[in-house]
PDB file of C-alpha atoms in Angstrom:
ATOM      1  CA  UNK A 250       7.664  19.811 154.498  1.00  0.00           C
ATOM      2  CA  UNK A 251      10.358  17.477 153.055  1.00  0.00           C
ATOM      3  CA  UNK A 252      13.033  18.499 155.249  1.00  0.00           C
ATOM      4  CA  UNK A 253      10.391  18.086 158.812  1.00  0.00           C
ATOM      5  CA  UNK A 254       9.617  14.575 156.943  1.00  0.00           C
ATOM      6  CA  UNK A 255      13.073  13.467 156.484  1.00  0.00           C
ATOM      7  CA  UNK A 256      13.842  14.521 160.035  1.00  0.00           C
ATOM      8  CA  UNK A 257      11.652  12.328 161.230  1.00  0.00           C
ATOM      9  CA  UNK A 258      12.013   9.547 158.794  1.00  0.00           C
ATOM     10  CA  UNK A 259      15.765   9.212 157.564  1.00  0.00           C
ATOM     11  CA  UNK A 260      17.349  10.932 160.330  1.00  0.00           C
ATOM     12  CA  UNK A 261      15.014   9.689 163.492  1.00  0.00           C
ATOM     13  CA  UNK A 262      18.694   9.174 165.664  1.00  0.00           C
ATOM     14  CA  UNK A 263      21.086  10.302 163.309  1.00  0.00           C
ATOM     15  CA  UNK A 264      23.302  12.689 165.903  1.00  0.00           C
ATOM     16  CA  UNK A 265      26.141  12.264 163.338  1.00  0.00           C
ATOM     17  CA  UNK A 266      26.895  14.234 160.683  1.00  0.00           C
ATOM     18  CA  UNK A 267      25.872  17.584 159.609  1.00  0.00           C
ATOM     19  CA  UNK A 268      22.420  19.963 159.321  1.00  0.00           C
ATOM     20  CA  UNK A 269      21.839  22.713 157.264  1.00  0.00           C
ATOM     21  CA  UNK A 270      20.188  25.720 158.420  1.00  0.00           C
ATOM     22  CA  UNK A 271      17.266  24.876 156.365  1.00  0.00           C
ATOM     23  CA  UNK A 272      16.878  21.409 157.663  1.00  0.00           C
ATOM     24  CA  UNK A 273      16.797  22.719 161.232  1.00  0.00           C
ATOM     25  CA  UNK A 274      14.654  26.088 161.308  1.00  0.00           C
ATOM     26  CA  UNK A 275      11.461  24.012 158.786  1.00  0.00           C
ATOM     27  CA  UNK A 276      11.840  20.887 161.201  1.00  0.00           C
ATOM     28  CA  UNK A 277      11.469  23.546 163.752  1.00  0.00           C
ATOM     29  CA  UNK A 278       8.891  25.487 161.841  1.00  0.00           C
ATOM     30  CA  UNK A 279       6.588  22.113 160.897  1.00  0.00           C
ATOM     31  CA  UNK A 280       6.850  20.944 164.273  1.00  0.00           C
ATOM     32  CA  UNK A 281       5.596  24.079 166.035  1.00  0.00           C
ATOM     33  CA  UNK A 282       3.011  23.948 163.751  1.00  0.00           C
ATOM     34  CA  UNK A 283       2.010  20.425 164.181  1.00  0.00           C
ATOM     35  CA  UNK A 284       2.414  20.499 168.009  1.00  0.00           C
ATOM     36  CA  UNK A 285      -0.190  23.601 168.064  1.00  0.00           C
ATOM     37  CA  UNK A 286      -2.613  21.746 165.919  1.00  0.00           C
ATOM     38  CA  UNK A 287      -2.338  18.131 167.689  1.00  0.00           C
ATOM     39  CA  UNK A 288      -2.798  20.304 170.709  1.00  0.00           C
ATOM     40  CA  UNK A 289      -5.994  22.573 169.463  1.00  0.00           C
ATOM     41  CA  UNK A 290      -7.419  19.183 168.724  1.00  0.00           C
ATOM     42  CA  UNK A 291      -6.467  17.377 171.808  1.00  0.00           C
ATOM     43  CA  UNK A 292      -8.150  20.254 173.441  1.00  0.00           C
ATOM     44  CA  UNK A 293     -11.285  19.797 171.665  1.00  0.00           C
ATOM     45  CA  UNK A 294     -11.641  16.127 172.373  1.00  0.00           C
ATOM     46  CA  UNK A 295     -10.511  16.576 175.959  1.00  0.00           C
ATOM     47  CA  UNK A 296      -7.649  13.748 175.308  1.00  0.00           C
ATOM     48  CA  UNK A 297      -4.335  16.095 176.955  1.00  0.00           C
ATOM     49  CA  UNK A 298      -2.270  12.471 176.576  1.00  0.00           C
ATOM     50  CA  UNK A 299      -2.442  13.035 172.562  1.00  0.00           C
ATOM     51  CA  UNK A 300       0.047  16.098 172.947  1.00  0.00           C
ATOM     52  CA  UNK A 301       2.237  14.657 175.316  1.00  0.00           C
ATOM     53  CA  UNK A 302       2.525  11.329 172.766  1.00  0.00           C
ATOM     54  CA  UNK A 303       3.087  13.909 170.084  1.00  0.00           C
ATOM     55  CA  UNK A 304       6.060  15.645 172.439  1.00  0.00           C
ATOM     56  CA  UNK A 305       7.693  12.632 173.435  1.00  0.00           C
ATOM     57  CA  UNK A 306       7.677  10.675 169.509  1.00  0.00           C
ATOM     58  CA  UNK A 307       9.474  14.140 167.979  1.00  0.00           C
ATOM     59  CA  UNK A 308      11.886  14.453 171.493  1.00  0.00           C
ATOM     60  CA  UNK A 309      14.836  11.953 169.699  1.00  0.00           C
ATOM     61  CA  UNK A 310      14.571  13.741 166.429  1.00  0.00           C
ATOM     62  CA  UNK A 311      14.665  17.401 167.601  1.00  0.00           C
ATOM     63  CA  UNK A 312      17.628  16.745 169.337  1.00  0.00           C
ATOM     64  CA  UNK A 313      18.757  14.793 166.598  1.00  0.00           C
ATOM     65  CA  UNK A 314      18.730  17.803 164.264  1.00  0.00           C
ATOM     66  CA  UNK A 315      19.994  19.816 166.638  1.00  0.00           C
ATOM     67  CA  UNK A 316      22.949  17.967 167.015  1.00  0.00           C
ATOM     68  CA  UNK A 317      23.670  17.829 163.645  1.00  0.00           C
ATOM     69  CA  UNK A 318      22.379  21.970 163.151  1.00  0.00           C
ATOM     70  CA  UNK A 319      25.035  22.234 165.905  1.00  0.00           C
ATOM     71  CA  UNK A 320      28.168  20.325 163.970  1.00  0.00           C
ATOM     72  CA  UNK A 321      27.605  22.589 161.092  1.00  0.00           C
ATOM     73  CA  UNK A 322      28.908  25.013 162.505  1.00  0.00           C
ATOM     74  CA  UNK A 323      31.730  23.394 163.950  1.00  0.00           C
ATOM     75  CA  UNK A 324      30.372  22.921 167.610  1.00  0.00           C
ATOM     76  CA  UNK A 325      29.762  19.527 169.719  1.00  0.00           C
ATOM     77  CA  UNK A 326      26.163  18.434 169.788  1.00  0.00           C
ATOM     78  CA  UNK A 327      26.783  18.782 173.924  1.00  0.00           C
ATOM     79  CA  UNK A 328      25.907  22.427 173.353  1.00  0.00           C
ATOM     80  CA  UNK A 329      22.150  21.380 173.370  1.00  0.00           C
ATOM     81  CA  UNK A 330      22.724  21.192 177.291  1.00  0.00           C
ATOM     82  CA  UNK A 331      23.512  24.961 176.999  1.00  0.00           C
ATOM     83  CA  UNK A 332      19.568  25.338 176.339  1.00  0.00           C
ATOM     84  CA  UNK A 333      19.227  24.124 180.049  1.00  0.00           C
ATOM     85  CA  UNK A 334      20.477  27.713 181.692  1.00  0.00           C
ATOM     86  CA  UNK A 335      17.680  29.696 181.921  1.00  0.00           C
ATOM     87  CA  UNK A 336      16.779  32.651 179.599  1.00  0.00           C
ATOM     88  CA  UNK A 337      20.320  33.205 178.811  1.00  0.00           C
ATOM     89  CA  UNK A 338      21.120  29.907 177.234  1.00  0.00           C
ATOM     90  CA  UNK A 339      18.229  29.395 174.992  1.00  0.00           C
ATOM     91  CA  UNK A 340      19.046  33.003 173.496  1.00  0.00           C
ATOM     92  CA  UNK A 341      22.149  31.737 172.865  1.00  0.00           C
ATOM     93  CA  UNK A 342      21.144  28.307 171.066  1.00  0.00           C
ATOM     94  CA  UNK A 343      18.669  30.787 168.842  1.00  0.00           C
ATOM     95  CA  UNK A 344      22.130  32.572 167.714  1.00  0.00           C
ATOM     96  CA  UNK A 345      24.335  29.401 167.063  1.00  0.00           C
ATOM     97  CA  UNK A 346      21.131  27.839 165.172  1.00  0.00           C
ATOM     98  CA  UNK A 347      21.323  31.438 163.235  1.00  0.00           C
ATOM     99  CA  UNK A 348      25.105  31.152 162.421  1.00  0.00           C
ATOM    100  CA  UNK A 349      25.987  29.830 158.917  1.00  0.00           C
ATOM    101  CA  UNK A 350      27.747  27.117 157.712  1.00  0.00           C
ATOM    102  CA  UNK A 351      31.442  26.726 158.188  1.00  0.00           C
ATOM    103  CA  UNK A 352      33.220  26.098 154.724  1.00  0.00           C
ATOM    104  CA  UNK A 353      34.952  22.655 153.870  1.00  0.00           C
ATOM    105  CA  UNK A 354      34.243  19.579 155.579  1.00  0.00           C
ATOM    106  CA  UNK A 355      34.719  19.268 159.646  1.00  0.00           C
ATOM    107  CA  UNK A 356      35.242  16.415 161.902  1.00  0.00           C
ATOM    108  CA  UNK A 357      31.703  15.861 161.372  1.00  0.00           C
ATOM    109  CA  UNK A 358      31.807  15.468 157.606  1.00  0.00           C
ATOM    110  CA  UNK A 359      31.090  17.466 154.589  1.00  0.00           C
ATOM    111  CA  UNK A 360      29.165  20.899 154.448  1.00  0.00           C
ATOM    112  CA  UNK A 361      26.008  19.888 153.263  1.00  0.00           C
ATOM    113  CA  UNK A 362      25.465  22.889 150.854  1.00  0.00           C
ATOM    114  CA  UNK A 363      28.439  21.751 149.114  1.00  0.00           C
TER     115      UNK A 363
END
């Protein structure tokens, strides 16, 4: 829960620097689960606008995360437009999000499990 919380609260914008694998896949795991329950409950109440309020306020820092998941592994946080090509290009996100670390610091600083 840390990691979604300092997502959201340290690194709102941060597209600089670097992500852990961690970081990314509970921001992405916390989120899921926090978009299904806002949405179970915005269901109930018949108030649709609560999810999309929800979608749009976590937007900045899921990209933000990604970004930074994305310079971990030693790739330009442009990749993210990659998710646009259908099918093909979100499987391929899911595997660079998968890859490790690389070792040593990059052009995007430090390795963060260092």
């Amino acid at each position: 829960m840390n990691w979604y919380l300092n997502c959201l609260k340290l690194h709102y914008a941060d597209f600089k620097g670097r992500a852990r694998r961690a970081e990314f896949w509970n921001f992405v795991l916390y989120n899921f689960i926090a978009s299904f329950v806002i949405g179970l409950v915005a269901t109930l109440i018949k108030l649709p606008l609560l999810a999309s309020l929800y979608g749009l306020a976590v937007l900045v820092p899921g990209l933000a995360v990604g970004a930074r998941r994305l310079h971990d592994i030693g790739k330009s946080g442009l990749f993210l437009l990659v998710g646009l090509i259908p099918v093909i290009g979100t499987i391929w996100l899911i595997i660079l999000f998968c890859q490790d670390s690389l070792p040593g610091a990059n052009q995007w600083g430090n390795n963060p499990k260092e």
